[in-house]
XYZ file of C-alpha atoms in Angstrom:
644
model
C 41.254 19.551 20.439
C 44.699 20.502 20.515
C 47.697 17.397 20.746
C 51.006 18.150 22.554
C 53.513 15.805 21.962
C 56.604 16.968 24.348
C 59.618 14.841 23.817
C 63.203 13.833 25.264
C 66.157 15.102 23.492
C 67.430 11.707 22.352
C 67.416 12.286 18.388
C 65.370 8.577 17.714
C 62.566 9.692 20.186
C 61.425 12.790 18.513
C 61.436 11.626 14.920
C 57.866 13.198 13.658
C 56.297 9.853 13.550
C 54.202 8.121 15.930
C 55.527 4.713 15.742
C 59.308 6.517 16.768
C 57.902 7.843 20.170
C 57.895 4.742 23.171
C 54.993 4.700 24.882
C 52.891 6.506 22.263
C 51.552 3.241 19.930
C 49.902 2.245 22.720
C 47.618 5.918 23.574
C 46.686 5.341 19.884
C 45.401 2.165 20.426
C 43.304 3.699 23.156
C 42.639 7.031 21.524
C 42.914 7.309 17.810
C 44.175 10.630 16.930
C 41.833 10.611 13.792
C 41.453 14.409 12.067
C 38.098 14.864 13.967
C 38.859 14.760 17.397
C 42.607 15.803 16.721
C 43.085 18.227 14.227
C 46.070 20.254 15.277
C 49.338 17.950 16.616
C 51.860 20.349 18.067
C 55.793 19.336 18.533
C 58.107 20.547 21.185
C 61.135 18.750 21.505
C 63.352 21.098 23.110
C 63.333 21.801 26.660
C 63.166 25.275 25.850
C 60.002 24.864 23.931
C 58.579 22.815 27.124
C 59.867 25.812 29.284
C 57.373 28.152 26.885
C 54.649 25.101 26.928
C 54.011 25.235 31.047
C 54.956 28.945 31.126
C 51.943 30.174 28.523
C 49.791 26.431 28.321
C 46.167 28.803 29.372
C 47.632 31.660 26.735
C 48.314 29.236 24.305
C 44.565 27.270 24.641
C 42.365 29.579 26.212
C 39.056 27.522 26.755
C 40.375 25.001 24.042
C 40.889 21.020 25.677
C 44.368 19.742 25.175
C 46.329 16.714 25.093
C 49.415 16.505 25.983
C 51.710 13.171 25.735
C 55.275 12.541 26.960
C 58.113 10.408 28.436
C 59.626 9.452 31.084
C 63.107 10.431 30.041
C 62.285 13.949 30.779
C 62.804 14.953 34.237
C 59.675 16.189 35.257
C 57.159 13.008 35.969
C 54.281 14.027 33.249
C 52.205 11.664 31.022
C 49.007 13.143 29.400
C 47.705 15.737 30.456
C 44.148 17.592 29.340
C 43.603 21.233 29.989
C 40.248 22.485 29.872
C 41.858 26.465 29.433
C 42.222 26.901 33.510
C 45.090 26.516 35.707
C 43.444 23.421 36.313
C 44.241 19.921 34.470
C 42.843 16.950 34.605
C 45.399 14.031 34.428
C 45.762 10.560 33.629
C 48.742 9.633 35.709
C 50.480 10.848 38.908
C 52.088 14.305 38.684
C 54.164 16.556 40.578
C 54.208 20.054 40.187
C 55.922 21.867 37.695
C 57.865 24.512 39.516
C 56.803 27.161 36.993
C 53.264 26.129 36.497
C 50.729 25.385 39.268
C 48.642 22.243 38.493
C 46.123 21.257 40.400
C 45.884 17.034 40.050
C 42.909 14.272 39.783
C 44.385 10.835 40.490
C 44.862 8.911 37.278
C 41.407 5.945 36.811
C 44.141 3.029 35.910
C 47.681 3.583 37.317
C 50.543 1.102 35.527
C 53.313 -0.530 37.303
C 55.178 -3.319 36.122
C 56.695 -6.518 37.580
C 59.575 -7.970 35.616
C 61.352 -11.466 36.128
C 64.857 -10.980 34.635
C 67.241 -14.008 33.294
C 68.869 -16.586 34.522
C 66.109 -19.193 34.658
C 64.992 -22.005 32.193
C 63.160 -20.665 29.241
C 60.779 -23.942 29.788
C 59.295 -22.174 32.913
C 55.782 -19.728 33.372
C 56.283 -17.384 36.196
C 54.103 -18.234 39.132
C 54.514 -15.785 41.603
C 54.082 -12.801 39.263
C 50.527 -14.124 37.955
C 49.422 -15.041 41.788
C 50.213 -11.191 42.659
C 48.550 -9.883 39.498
C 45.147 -12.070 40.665
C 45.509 -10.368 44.031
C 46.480 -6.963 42.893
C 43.597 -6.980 40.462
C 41.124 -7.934 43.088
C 42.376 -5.853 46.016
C 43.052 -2.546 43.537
C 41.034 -1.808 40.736
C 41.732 1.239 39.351
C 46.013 -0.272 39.348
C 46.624 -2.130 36.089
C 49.877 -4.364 36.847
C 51.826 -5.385 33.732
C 54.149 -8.777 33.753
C 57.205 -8.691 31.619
C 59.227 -11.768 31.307
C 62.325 -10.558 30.544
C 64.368 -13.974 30.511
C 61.630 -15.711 27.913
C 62.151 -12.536 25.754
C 66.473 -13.492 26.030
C 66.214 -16.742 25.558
C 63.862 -16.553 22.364
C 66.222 -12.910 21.034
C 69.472 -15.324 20.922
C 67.848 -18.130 20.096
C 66.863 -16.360 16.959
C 69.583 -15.216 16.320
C 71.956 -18.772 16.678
C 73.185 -20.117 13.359
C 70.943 -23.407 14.657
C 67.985 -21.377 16.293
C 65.228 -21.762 14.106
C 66.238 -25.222 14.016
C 65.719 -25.820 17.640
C 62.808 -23.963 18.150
C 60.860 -25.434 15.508
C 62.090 -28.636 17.866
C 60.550 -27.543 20.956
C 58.061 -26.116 19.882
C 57.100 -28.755 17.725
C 54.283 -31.486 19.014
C 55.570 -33.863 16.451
C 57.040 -37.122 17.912
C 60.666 -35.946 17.466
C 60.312 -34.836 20.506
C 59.793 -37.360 22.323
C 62.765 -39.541 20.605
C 66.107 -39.043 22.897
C 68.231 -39.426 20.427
C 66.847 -36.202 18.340
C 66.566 -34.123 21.553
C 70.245 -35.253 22.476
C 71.159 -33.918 18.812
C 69.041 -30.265 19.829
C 70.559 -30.326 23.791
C 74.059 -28.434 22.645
C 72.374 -24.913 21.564
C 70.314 -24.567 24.622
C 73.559 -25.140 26.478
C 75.218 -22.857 24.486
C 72.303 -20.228 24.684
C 72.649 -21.031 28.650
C 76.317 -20.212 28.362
C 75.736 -16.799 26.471
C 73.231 -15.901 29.243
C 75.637 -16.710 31.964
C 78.466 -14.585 30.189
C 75.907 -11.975 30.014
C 75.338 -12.294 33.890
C 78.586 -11.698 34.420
C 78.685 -9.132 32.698
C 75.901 -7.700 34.464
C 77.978 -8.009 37.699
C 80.757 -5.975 36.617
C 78.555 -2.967 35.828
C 76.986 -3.920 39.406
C 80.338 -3.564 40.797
C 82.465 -1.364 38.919
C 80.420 0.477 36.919
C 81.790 -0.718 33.609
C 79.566 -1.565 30.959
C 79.736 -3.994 27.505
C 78.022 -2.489 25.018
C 76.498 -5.763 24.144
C 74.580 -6.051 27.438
C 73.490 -2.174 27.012
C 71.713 -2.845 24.409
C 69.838 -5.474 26.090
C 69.372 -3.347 28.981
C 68.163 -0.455 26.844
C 65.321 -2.399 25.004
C 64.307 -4.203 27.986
C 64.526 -0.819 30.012
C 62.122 1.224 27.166
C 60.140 -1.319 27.041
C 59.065 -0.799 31.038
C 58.962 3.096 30.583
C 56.723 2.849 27.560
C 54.155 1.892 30.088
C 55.082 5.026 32.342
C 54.983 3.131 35.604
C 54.819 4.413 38.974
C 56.427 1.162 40.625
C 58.821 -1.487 38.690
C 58.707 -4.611 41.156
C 61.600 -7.126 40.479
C 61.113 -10.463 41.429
C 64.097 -12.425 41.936
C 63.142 -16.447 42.746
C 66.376 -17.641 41.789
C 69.965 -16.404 43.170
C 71.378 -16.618 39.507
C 68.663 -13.827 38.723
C 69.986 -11.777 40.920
C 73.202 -9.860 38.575
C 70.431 -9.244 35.606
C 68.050 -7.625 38.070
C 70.008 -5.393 39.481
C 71.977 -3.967 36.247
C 68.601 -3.689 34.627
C 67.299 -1.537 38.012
C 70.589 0.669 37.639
C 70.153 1.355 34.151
C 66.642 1.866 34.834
C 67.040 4.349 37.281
C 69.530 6.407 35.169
C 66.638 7.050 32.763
C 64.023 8.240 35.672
C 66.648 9.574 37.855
C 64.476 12.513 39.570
C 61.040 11.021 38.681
C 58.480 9.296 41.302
C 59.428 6.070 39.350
C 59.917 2.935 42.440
C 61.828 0.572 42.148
C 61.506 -2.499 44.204
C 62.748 -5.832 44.279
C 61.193 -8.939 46.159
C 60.811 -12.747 45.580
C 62.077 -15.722 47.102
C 65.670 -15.181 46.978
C 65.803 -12.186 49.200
C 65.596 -14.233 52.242
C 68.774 -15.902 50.818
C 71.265 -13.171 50.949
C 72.077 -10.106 53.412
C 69.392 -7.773 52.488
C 70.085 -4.840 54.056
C 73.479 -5.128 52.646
C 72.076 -5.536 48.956
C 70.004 -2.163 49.503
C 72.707 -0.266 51.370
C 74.876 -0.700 48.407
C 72.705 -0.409 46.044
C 71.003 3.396 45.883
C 69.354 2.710 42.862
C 66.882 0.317 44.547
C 64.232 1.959 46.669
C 62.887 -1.302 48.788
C 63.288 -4.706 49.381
C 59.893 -6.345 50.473
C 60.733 -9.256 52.270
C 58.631 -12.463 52.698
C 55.160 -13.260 50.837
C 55.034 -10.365 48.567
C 50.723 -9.676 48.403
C 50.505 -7.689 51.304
C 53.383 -5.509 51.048
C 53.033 -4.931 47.038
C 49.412 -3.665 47.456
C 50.229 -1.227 50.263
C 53.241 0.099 48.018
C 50.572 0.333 45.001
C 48.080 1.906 47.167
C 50.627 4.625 48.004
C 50.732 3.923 51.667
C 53.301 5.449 53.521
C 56.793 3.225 54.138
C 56.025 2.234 57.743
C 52.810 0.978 55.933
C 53.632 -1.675 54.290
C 54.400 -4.876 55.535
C 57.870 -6.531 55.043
C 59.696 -3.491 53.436
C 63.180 -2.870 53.744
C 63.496 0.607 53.330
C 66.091 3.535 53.350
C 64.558 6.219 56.095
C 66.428 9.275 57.730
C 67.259 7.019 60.954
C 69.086 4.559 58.814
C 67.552 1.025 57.253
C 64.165 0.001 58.677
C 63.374 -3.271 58.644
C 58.929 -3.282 58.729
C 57.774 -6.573 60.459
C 56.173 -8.686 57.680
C 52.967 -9.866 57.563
C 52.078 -12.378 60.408
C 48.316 -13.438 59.024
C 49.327 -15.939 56.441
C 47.844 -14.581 52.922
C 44.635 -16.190 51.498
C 45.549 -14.941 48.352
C 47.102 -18.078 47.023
C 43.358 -19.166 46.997
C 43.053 -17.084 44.054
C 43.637 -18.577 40.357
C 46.554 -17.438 39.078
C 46.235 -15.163 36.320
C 48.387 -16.259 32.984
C 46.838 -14.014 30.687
C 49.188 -11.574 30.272
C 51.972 -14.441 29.038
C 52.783 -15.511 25.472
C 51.747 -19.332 26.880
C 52.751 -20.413 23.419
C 56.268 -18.916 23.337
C 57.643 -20.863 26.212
C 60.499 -23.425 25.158
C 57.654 -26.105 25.092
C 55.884 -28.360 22.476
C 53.070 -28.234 25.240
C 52.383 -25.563 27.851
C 53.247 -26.776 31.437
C 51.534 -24.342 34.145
C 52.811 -24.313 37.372
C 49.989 -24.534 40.621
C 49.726 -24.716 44.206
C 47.177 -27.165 46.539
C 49.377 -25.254 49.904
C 52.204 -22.764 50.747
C 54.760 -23.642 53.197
C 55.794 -27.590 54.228
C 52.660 -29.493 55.682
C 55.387 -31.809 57.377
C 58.186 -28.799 58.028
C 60.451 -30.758 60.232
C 63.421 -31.112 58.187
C 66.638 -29.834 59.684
C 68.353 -28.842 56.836
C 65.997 -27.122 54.949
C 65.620 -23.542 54.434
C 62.898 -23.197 51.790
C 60.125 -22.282 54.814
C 61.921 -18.881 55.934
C 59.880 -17.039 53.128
C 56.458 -18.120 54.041
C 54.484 -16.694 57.066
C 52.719 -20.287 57.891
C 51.440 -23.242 56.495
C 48.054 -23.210 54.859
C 46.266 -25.888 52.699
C 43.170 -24.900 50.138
C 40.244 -27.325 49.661
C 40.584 -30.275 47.431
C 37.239 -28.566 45.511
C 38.893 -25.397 45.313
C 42.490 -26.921 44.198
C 40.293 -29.360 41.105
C 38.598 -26.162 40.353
C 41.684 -23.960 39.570
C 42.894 -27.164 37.353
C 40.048 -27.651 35.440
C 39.348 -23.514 35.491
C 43.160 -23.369 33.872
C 42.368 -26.298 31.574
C 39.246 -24.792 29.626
C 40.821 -21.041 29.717
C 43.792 -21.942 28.195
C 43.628 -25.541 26.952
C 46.339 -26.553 28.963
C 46.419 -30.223 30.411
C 49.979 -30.479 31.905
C 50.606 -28.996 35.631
C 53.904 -29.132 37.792
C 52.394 -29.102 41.350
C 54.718 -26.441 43.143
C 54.507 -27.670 46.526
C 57.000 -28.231 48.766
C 55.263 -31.544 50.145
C 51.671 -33.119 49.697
C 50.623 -35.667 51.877
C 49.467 -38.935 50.604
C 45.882 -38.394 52.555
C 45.398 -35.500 50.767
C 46.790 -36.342 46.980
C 44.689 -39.331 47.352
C 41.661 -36.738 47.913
C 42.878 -34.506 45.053
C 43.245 -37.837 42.579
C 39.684 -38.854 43.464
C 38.173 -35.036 42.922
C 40.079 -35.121 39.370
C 38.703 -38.492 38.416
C 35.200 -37.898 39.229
C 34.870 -34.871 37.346
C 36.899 -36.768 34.511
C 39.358 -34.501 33.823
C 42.218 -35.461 31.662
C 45.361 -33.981 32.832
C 49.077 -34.574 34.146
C 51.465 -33.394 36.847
C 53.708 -33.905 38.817
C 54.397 -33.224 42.923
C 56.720 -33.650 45.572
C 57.037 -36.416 47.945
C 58.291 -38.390 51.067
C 58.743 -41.734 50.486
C 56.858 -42.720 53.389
C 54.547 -45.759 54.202
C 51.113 -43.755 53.471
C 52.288 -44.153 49.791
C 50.625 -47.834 49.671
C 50.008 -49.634 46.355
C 46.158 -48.899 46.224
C 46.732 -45.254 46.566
C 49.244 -44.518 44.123
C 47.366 -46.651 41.691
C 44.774 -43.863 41.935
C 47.604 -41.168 42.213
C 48.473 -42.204 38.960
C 44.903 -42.432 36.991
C 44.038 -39.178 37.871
C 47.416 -38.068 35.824
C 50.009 -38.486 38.484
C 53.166 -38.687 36.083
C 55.887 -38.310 37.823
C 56.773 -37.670 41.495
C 60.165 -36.336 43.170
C 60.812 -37.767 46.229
C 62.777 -36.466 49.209
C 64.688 -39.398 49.831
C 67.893 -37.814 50.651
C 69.950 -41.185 52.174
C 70.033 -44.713 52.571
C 71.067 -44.123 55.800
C 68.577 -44.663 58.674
C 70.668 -42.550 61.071
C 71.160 -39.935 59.135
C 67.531 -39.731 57.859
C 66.604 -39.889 62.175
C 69.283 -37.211 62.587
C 67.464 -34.831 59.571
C 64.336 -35.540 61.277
C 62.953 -36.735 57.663
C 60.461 -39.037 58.851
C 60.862 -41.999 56.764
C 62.102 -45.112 56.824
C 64.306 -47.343 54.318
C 62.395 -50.209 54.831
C 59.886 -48.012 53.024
C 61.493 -46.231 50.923
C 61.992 -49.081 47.904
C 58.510 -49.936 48.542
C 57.583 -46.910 47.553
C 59.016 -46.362 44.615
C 58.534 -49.974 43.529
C 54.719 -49.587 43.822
C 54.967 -45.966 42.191
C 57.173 -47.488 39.122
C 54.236 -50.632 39.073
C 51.751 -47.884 38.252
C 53.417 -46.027 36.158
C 54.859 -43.092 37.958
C 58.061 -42.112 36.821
C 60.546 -41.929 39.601
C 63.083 -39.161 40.677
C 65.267 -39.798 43.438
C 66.734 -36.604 45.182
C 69.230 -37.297 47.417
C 72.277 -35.228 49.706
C 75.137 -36.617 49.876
C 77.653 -35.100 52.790
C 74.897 -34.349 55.081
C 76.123 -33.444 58.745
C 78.410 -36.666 60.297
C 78.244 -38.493 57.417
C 80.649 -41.574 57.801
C 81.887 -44.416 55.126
C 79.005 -46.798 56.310
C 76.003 -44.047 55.967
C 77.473 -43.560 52.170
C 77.802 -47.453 51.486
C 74.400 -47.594 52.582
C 73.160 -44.604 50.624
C 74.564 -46.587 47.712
C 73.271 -50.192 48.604
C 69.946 -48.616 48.930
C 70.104 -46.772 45.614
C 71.425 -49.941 43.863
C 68.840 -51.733 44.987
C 66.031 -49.423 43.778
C 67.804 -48.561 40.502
C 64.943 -50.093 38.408
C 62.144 -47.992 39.633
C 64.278 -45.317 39.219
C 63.919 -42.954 36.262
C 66.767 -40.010 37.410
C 68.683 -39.673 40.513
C 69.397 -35.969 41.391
C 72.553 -35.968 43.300
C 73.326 -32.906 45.684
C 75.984 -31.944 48.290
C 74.902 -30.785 51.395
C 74.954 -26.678 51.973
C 74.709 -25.551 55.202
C 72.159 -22.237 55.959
C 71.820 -19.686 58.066
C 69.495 -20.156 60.910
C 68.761 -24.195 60.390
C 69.180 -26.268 63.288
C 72.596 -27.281 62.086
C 74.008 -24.079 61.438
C 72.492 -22.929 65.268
C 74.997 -25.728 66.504
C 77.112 -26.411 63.740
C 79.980 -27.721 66.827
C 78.052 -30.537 67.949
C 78.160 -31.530 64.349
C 81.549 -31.629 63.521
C 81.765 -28.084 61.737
C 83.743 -24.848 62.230
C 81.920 -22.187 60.365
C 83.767 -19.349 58.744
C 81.071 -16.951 57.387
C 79.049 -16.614 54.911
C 79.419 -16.863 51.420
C 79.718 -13.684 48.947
C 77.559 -12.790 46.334
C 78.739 -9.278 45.587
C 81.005 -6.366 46.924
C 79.730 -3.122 45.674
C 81.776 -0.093 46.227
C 82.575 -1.098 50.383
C 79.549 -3.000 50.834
C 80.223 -7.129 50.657
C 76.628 -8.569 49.991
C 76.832 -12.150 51.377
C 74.486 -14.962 50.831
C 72.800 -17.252 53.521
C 75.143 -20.345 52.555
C 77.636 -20.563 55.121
C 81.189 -21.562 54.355
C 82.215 -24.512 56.968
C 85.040 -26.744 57.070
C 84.673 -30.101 58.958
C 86.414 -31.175 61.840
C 88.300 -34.713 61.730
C 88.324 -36.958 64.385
C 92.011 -35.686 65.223
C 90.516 -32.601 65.000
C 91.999 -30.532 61.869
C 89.857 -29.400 59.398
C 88.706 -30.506 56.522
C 86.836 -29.856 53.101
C 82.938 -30.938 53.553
C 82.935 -34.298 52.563
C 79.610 -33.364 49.877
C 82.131 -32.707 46.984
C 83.781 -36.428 47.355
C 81.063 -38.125 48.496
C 78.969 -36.954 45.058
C 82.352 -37.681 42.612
C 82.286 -41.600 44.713
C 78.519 -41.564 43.509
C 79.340 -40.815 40.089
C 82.288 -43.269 39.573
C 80.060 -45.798 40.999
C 77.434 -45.492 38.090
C 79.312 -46.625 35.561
C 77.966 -50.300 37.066
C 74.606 -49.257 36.780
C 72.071 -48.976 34.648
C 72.175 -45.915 32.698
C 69.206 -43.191 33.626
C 71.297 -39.804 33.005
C 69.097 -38.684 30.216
C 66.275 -37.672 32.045
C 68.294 -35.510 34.891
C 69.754 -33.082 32.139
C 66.175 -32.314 31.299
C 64.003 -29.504 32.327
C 61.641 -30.133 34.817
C 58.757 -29.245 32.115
C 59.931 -31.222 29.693
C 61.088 -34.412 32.278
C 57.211 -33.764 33.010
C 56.262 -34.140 29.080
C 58.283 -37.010 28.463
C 56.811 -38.938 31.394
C 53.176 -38.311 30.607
C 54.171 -38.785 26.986
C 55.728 -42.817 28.130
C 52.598 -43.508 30.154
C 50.484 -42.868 27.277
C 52.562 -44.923 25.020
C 53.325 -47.667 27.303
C 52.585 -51.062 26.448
C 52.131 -53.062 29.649
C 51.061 -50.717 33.163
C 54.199 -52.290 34.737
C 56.763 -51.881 32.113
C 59.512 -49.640 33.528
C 60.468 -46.294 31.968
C 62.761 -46.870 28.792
C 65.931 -45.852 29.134
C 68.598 -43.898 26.892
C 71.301 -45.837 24.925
């Protein structure tokens, strides 16, 4: 057996040594070139010695198997390839032809492709949507091996390192010791991740000016050269990007043009998808962006296993794609995905490097809003219908995750979970006495009574957001929230009795907001301050395609466009935030009230009690320290401690 090792023409790739080669460690691991099977290695490193390779390969090997390895910075699309001394090779990865060498191909047994989830996002949180669509990639496609790199957990943890206080702080989170859990020593840590947050942001800014002018610090190039090796190692045929968050959105696309620069004429895909593409002007993005090669729109399972089962374009469901004709836009998916009924599959993640003394998993009981109804909201554009699993199911995923990987602390994802049905999901925990804690999102609506949260919270109900957006009953009719004042400090007195920890999210400046609505808003919040653990203070935004922004008139609001995100080249990519000015009662326009109605807010807390230390956490670690309290506390009614 004969080993060809072909090489790029970058000086550190073809360094005689194994470990210098990307990509090659990891055939080793595989197939160990010991002096048995391998006894003869042969080099070519210069394209015209691959020239002489493909022109003479038979000549060169007659009847003799060979293996050949290299990268993807060459510009023919060849991994290994073994030649059995005929024009024909057997091959481990797609090819294309080499024009000077006819090769006749066998589809590879285990094709790679990689989905990457690129800064800015807390360090604290465990990709969900990438380990959903790995469970349903490896059950729909098993000969496709789909690899998860967590590109912002690797950036947080490389400048953590390398902070003058870093090893310091991450012997502090990821410490289980009490310190912790004492305010006063996380207030002392709290600076460097701010400061790590503020390198990362300078970074994404960066990131936008080599989006948009083509300029780049040789600071982020480095990062964008590791990060970009490190997904070619694997040679993969698709790169999926998942952006959830907006602020991800300048990382992943200078890490897809850099990317791309490296492949340029190989079969390489890249694709980006996630959440966050319903939130801008998509066919903008990919118009000025050549680089990318599809946008799949809406619940990603369908659409990412019809691109990884090399379906055509007009295939696969909810891609944006460049065609002859223009932009298409393929119709998503209209049968709502059972694949959320899978367990999500973490295995691939370093569970223990996440900036958390305990690991916090993130799961779903449902996809979409069960009540769906609010005006405002815009969170249900990405989902193609709501869908519940079992209770049995649900209990069976926690307690599947909780012996696999020892993990007792879940942040429940949903949008909304009724009280009939947490109640069900408390009971199926407690019989099967599992000991765990999470957290969910609610309304605070009647349903919520005493006797129900009281088994909410022995089942490990720690904390619960609640939607309670105003104190004011005509705004919360006009929102078409469904809840009631009256109810709402009922609520969250009979959740703080139990010893749920209480987060109150409110918008302030919501569509014909007066004086009286905020007075109210603040009588109400005044009132309920001490079952309150953190009030979350927002101002309204105003999206595309909600009921207020189909009339925004009848509201008081003269809309001026939409927000921009980027202007590449000609092409201005906007958002789905609408700028709007309101109109006065003498009717000249105004700045949205949001803005003043928050900085009122925030003056008037300086009479209240003080619960600001929990809001600047986390959500994982707001989650730790509640569960943390309730298993401390000393009396079941005894209100959350607050900070000095």
């Amino acid at each position: 057996m004969w080993v060809v090792i072909i090489t790029a023409s970058r000086g550190y790739l073809f360094r005689k040594t194994h470990e210098s080669i990307p990509g090659f460690q990891g055939f080793l691991n595989r197939h160990p070139l010991s002096a048995d099977r391998y006894p003869h290695i042969i080099w070519c490193t210069r394209a015209v010695e691959r020239e002489v390779f493909f022109q003479r390969a038979v000549c060169y090997f007659p009847g003799t198997p060979v293996l050949l390895w290299t990268n993807y910075l060459l510009r023919w699309r060849i991994k290994w390839i073994i030649a059995d001394g005929t024009t024909r090779l057997s091959c481990v990865s797609l090819l294309i032809e080499h024009p000077r060498f006819s090769i006749s191909l066998t589809p590879e047994s285990d094709m790679q492709s990689a989905l990457v989830f690129s800064p800015l996002a807390s360090p604290t949180y465990v990709p969900f949507g990438l380990a959903m669509l790995v469970s349903h990639v490896n059950q729909s496609l098993a000969d496709h091996h789909l690899n998860l790199f967590d590109f912002n957990l690797s950036l947080w943890r490389q400048l953590t390192e390398n902070h003058p206080a870093g090893e310091s702080y991450l012997n502090f989170v990821y410490n289980k010791s009490l310190q912790f859990y004492d305010p006063q020593v996380y207030d002392r840590f709290h600076p460097i991740q701010n400061q790590i947050y503020f390198q990362i942001s300078r970074l994404s800014q960066q990131a936008r000016t080599y989006i948009e002018k083509d300029e780049l610090d040789p600071g982020l190039q480095d990062i964008l050269e590791l990060q970009s090796q490190t997904l070619l190692n694997i040679d993969p045929r698709v790169i999926g990007f998942s952006v959830m968050y907006l602020d991800q959105l300048n990382f992943t696309l200078a890490l897809a043009k850099y990317t791309r620069r490296q492949v340029l004429n190989s079969g390489v895909r890249l694709v980006l998808g996630g959440a966050s593409m319903l939130a801008l002007d998509a066919e903008a993005l990919l118009a000025a962006c050549p680089y990318i090669d599809g946008i799949i729109l809406g619940e990603g399972e369908a659409g990412l296993t019809a691109l990884l089962s090399g379906e055509k374009n007009e295939q696969i469901p909810g891609l944006l794609a460049r065609t002859a004709m223009g932009i298409v836009r393929n119709k998503r998916n209209q049968n709502a995905s059972d694949s959320f009924f899978l367990t999500a599959d973490y295995s691939q993640y370093a569970l223990a490097e996440y900036f958390n003394p305990e690991t916090v998993l993130p799961v779903v009981f449902s996809r979409d809003c069960q009540w769906g109804r609010c005006r405002f909201c815009a969170h249900n554009f990405s989902f193609s219908g709501f869908r519940q699993r079992t209770v049995t199911s649900f209990v069976d995923e926690l307690e599947q995750l909780n012996h696999q990987y020892g993990v007792r602390v879940f942040y429940f994802a949903d949008q909304y979970i009724s009280a009939e049905n947490l109640e069900l999901i408390a009971r199926e925990i407690l019989s099967r006495h599992l000991r765990i804690a999470y957290h969910i999102m609610c309304r605070p609506e009647a349903s919520y009574t005493l006797e129900r949260l009281q088994t909410i919270a022995l089942s490990g109900c720690r904390w619960i957001s609640w939607g309670v957006e105003s104190g004011s009953q005509r705004l919360l009719d006009l929102i078409k929230k469904g809840t009631r004042v009256s109810d709402i400090e009922t609520v969250l007195r009979n959740a703080a009795a139990v010893g749920i920890s209480n987060l109150a999210m409110m918008i302030f400046g919501l569509p014909t907001s007066s004086n009286i609505d905020l007075w109210q808003t603040f009588a109400l919040l005044e009132k309920t301050q001490d079952y309150l653990d953190g009030i979350k203070a927002s101002s309204y935004v105003l999206y595309e395609n909600t009921y207020f922004a189909k009339k925004p008139e009848r509201f008081g609001m003269s809309v001026s466009g939409a927000q921009k995100l980027l202007k590449i080249g000609n092409t201005v990519v906007h958002s789905t935030k609408l700028n709007y000015r309101e109109v006065s009662s003498s009717g000249s326009l105004r700045p949205p009230c949001g803005a003043i109605e928050v900085a009122e807010w925030e003056k008037r807390t300086a009479w209240m009690k003080k619960m600001d230390f929990l809001d600047k956490l986390p959500c994982q670690h707001y989650l730790l320290y509640a569960n943390h309290h309730y298993e401390t506390r000393k009396a079941p009614d005894e209100p959350f401690p607050r900070s000095a």
